[in-house]
Coordinates of C-alpha atoms and ligand atoms in Angstrom, one line a residue:
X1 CA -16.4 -62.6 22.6
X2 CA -16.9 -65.8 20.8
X3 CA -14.0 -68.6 19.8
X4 CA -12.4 -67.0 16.5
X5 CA -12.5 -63.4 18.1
X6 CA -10.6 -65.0 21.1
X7 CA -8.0 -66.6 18.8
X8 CA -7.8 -64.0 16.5
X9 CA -6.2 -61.6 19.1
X10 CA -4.1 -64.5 20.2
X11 CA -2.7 -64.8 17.1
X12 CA -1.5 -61.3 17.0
X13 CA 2.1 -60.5 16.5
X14 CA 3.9 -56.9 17.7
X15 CA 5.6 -55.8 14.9
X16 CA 9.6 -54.0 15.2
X17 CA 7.6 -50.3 14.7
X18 CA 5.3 -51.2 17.3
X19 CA 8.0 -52.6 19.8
X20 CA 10.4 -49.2 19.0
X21 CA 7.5 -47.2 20.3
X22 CA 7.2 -49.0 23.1
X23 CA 10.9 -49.0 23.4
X24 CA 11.2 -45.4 23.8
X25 CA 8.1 -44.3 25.9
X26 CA 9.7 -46.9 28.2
X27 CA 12.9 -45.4 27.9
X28 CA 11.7 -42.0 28.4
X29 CA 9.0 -42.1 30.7
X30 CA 10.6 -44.9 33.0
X31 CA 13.9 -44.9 32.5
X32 CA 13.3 -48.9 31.6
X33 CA 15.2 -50.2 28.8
X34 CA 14.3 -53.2 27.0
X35 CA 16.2 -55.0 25.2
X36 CA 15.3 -56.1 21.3
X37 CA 15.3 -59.8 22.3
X38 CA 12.0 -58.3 24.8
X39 CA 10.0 -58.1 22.0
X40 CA 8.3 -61.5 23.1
X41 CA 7.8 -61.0 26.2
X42 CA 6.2 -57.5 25.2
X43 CA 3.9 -59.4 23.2
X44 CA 2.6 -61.8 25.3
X45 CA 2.4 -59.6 28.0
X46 CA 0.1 -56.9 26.4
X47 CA -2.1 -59.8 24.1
X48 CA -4.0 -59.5 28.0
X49 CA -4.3 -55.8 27.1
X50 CA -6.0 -56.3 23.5
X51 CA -8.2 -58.4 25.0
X52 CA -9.4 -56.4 27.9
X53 CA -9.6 -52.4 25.8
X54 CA -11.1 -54.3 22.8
X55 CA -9.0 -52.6 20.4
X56 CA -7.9 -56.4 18.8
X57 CA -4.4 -55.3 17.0
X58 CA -1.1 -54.0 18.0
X59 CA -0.5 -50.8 15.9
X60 CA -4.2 -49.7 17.4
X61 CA -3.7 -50.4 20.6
X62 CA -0.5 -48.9 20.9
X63 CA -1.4 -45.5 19.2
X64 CA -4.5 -45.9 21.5
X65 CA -2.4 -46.4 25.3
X66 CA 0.6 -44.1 24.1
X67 CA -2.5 -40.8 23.8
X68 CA -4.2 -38.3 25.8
X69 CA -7.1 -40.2 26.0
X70 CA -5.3 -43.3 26.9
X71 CA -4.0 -42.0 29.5
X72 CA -7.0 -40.6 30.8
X73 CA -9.0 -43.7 30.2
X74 CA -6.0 -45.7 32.7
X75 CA -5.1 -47.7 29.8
X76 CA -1.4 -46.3 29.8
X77 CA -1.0 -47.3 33.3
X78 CA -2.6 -50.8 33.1
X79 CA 0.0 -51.0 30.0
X80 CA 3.1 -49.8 32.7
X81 CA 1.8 -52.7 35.0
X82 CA 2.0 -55.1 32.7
X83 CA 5.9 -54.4 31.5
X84 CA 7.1 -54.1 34.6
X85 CA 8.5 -57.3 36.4
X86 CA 6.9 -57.5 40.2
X87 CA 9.3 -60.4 41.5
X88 CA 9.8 -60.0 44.8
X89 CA 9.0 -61.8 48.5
X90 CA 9.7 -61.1 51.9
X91 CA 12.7 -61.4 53.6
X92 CA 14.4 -61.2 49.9
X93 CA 18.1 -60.8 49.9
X94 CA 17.9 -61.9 53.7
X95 CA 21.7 -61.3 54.5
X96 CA 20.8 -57.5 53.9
X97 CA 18.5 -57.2 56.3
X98 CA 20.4 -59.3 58.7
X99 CA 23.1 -56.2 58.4
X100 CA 20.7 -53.7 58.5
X101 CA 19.5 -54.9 61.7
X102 CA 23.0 -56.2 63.1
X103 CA 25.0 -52.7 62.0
X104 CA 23.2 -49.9 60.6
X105 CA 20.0 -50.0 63.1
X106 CA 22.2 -50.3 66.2
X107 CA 24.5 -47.1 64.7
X108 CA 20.9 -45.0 64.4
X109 CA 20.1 -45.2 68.0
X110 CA 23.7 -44.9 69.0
X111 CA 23.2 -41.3 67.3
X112 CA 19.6 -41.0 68.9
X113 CA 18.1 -40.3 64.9
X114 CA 14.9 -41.4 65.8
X115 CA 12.3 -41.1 64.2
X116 CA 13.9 -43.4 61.8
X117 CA 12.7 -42.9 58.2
X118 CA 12.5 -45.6 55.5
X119 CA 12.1 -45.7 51.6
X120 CA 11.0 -49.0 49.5
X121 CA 11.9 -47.4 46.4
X122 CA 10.8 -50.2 43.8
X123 CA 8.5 -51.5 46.2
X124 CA 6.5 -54.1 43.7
X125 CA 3.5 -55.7 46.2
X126 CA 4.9 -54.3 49.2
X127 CA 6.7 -57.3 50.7
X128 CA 9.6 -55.6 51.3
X129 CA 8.4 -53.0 52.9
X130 CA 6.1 -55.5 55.3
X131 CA 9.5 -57.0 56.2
X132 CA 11.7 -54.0 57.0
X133 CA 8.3 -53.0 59.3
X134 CA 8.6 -56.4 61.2
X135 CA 11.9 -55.8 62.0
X136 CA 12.1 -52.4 63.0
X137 CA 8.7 -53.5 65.3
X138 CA 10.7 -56.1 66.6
X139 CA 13.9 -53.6 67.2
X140 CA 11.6 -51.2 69.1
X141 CA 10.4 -53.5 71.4
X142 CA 13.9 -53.5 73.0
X143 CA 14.6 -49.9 72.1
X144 CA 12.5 -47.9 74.3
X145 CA 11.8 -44.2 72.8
X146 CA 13.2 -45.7 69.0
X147 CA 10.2 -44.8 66.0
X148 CA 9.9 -45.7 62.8
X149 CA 7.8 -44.8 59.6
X150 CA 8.5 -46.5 56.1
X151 CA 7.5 -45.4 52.6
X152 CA 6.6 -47.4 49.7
X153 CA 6.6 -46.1 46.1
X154 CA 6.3 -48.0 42.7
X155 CA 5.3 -47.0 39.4
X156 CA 2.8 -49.7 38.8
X157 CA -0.3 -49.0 40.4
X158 CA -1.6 -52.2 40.2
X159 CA 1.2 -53.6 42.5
X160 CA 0.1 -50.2 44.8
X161 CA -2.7 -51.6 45.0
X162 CA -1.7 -54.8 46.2
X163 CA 0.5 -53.3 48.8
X164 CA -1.8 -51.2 50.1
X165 CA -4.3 -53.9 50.8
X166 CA -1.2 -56.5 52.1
X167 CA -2.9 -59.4 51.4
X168 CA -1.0 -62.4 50.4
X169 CA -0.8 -66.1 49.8
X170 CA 0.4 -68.8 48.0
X171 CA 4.3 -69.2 47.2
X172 CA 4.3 -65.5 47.8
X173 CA 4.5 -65.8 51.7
X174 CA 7.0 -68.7 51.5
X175 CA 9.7 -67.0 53.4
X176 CA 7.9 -65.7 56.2
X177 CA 8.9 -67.1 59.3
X178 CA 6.0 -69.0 61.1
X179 CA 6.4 -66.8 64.3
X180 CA 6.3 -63.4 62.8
X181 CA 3.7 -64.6 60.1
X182 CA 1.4 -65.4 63.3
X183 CA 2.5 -62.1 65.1
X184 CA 1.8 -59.6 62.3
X185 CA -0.3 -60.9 60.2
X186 CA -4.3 -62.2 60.0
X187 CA -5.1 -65.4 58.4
X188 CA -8.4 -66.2 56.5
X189 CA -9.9 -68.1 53.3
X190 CA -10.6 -66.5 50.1
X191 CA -12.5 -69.5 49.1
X192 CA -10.4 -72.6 49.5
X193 CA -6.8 -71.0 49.5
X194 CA -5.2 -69.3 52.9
X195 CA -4.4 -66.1 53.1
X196 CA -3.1 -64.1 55.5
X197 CA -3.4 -59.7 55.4
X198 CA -1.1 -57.4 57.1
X199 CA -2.4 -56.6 60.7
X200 CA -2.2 -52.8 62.2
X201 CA 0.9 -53.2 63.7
X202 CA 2.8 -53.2 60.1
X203 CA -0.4 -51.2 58.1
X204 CA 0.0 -47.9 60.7
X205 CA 3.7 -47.7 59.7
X206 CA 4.0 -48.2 55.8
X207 CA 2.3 -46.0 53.7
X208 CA 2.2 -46.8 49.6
X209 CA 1.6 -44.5 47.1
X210 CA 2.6 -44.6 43.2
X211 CA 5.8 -42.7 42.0
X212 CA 8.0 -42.7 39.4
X213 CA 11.9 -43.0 39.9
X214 CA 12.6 -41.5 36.6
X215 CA 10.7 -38.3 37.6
X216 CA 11.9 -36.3 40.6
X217 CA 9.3 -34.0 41.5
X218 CA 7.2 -37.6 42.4
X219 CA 9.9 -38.6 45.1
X220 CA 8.1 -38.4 48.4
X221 CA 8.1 -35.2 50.1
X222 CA 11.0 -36.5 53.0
X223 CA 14.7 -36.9 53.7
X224 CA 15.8 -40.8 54.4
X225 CA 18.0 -42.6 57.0
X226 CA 17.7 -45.7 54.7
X227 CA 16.6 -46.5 51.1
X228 CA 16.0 -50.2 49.8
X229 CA 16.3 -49.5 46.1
X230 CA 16.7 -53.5 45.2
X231 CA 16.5 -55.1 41.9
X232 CA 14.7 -52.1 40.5
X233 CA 18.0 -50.5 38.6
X234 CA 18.3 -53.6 36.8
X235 CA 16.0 -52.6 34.8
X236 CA 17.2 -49.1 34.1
X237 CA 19.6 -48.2 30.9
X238 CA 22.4 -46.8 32.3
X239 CA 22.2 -42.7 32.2
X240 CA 18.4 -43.4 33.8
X241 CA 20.6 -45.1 36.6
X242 CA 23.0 -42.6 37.3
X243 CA 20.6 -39.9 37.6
X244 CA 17.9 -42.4 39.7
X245 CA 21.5 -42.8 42.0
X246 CA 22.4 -38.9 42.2
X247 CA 18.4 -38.2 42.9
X248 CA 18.0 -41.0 45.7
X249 CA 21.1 -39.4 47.5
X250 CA 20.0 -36.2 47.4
X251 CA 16.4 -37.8 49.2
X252 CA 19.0 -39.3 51.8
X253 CA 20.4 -37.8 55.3
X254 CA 24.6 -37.1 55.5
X255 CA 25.7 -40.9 56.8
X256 CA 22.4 -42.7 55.7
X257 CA 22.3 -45.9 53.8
X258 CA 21.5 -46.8 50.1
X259 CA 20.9 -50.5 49.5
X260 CA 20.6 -52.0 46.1
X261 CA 19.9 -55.4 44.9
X262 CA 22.7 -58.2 45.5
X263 CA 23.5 -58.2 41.5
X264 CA 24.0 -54.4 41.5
X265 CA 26.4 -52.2 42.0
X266 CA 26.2 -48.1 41.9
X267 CA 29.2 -47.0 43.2
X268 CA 30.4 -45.8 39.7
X269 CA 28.0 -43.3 39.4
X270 CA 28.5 -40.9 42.9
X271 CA 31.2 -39.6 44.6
X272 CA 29.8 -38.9 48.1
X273 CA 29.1 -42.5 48.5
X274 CA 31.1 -45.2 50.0
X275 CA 30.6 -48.5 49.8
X276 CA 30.5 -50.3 53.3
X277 CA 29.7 -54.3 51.7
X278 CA 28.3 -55.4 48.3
X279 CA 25.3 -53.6 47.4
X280 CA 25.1 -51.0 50.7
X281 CA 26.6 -48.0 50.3
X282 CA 26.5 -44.9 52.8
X283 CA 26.4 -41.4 51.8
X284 CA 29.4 -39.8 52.8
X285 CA 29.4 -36.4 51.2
Ligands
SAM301 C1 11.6 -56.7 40.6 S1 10.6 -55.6 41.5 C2 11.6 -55.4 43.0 C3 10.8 -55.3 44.3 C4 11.6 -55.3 45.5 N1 12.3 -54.0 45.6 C5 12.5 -56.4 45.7 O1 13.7 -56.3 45.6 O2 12.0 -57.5 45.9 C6 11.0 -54.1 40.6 C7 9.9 -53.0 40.8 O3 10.4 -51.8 40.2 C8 9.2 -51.1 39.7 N2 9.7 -50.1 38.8 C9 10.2 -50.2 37.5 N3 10.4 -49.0 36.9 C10 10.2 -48.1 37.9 C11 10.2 -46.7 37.9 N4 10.6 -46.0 36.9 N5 9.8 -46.0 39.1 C12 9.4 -46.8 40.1 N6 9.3 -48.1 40.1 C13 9.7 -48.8 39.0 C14 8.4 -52.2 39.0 O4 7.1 -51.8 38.9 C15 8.6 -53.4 40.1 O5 7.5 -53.5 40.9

């Protein structure tokens, strides 16, 4: 591609029909709203997109990822990858995990519900999941007979990907404690940065696959002690929301756990849950 081709597809602007299509395939297929004041963001987030399927302006492209054969062809996913926002790091939120290990882990084994069961529902490039592993390895170590398995689902299969392979580096592993970073994971170059990749000890207990909140029949195939839905609702208008609440409780054992990002709150949309601190709520009916 030579220098005015480049710029050319730079310069391209989504237009409001463009964005309203985008709008409500979002709406309807994610349960994602985005707001009008997105349109910018939309824009320079799928200019990648033009470049990369060769189909140079918006109206094309759009018609193009929003079809049968875009779909087929992947292009409809790598445009779901692209609008989606993947901010995340481990030990996020850390005074939720430090009551999920201080109160709720303790109450499991009190009750002998073992094998435990965990669900990263939103689980962007798998950090959280990597950090509720360490934990739970950590917790097992003094609770003889105690098991664990943890689940990791996101709609983005390009951040699937990325938590499947658990490698990391950069800012990303910032709030990994020395100790557990040298305990659980293994270090190496990728030229001239570090890395580090998830050793067997976290990889045999999480398993990733893609799955869509907004569509049921993709919920994994299991019944939950404890699901980390965090800062994934955020994103959701708010009927999507209610019925992403009412279909993780019915994924989640009588006196299990939902947790939900520190800005959220869900206990509007359920009955049978009560909430036990901000943003953890156990099911209760
Ligand atoms: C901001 S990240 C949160 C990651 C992690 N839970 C945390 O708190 O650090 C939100 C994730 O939700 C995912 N997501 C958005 N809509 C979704 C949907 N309909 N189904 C499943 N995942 C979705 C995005 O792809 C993204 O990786």
């Amino acid at each position: 591609m030579d220098y005015t081709e480049t710029a050319n597809i730079y310069s391209q602007k989504l237009q409001e029909p463009e964005f309203k299509k985008i709008q409500d395939f979002m709406l309807t297929k994610l349960g994602v709203k985005l707001a009008p004041i997105k349109i910018v963001m939309v824009n320079s987030r799928l200019i990648k997109r033009l470049k990369a399927s060769g189909i140079h302006n918006f109206p094309d492209y759009i018609n193009y990822a929003l079809s049968t054969e875009g779909i087929r062809s992947g292009e409809q996913q790598s445009m779901i990858d692209e609008l989606t926002t993947h901010k995340t790091e481990f030990f996020r939120e850390n005074e939720q995990f430090d009551f999920f290990k201080d109160e709720v882990l303790p109450e499991f084994v009190k009750n002998y519900r073992t094998p435990f069961k965990i669900w990263s529902a939103g689980c962007s490039s798998g950090e959280e999941a990597y950090t509720m592993a360490m934990l739970l390895n950590e917790f097992q170590f003094n609770h003889f007979g105690f098991n664990f398995s943890i689940e990791g689902t996101d709609v983005s299969k390009a951040v699937v990907e990325k938590a499947i392979a658990g490698i990391y580096g950069g800012a990303n592993i910032a709030g990994l404690d020395e100790k557990l970073r040298k305990k659980y994971f293994i270090p190496f170059k990728d030229g001239k940065e570090d890395k580090i990749q998830a050793g067997n000890a976290l990889k045999d207990k999480v398993k990733f696959s893609v799955g869509n909140l907004a569509n049921y029949v993709t919920y994994p195939n299991n019944m939950f002690d404890v699901i980390f839905c965090r800062n994934t609702l955020i994103y959701f208008e708010d009927n999507a929301k209610r019925e992403v609440v009412n279909n993780l409780l019915r994924k989640i054992k009588l006196g299990g756990y939902l947790f939900v990002g520190l800005s959220e709150t869900v206990s509007q949309y359920s009955k049978d849950i009560k909430q036990m601190r901000p943003s953890v709520y156990k099911k209760i009916g």
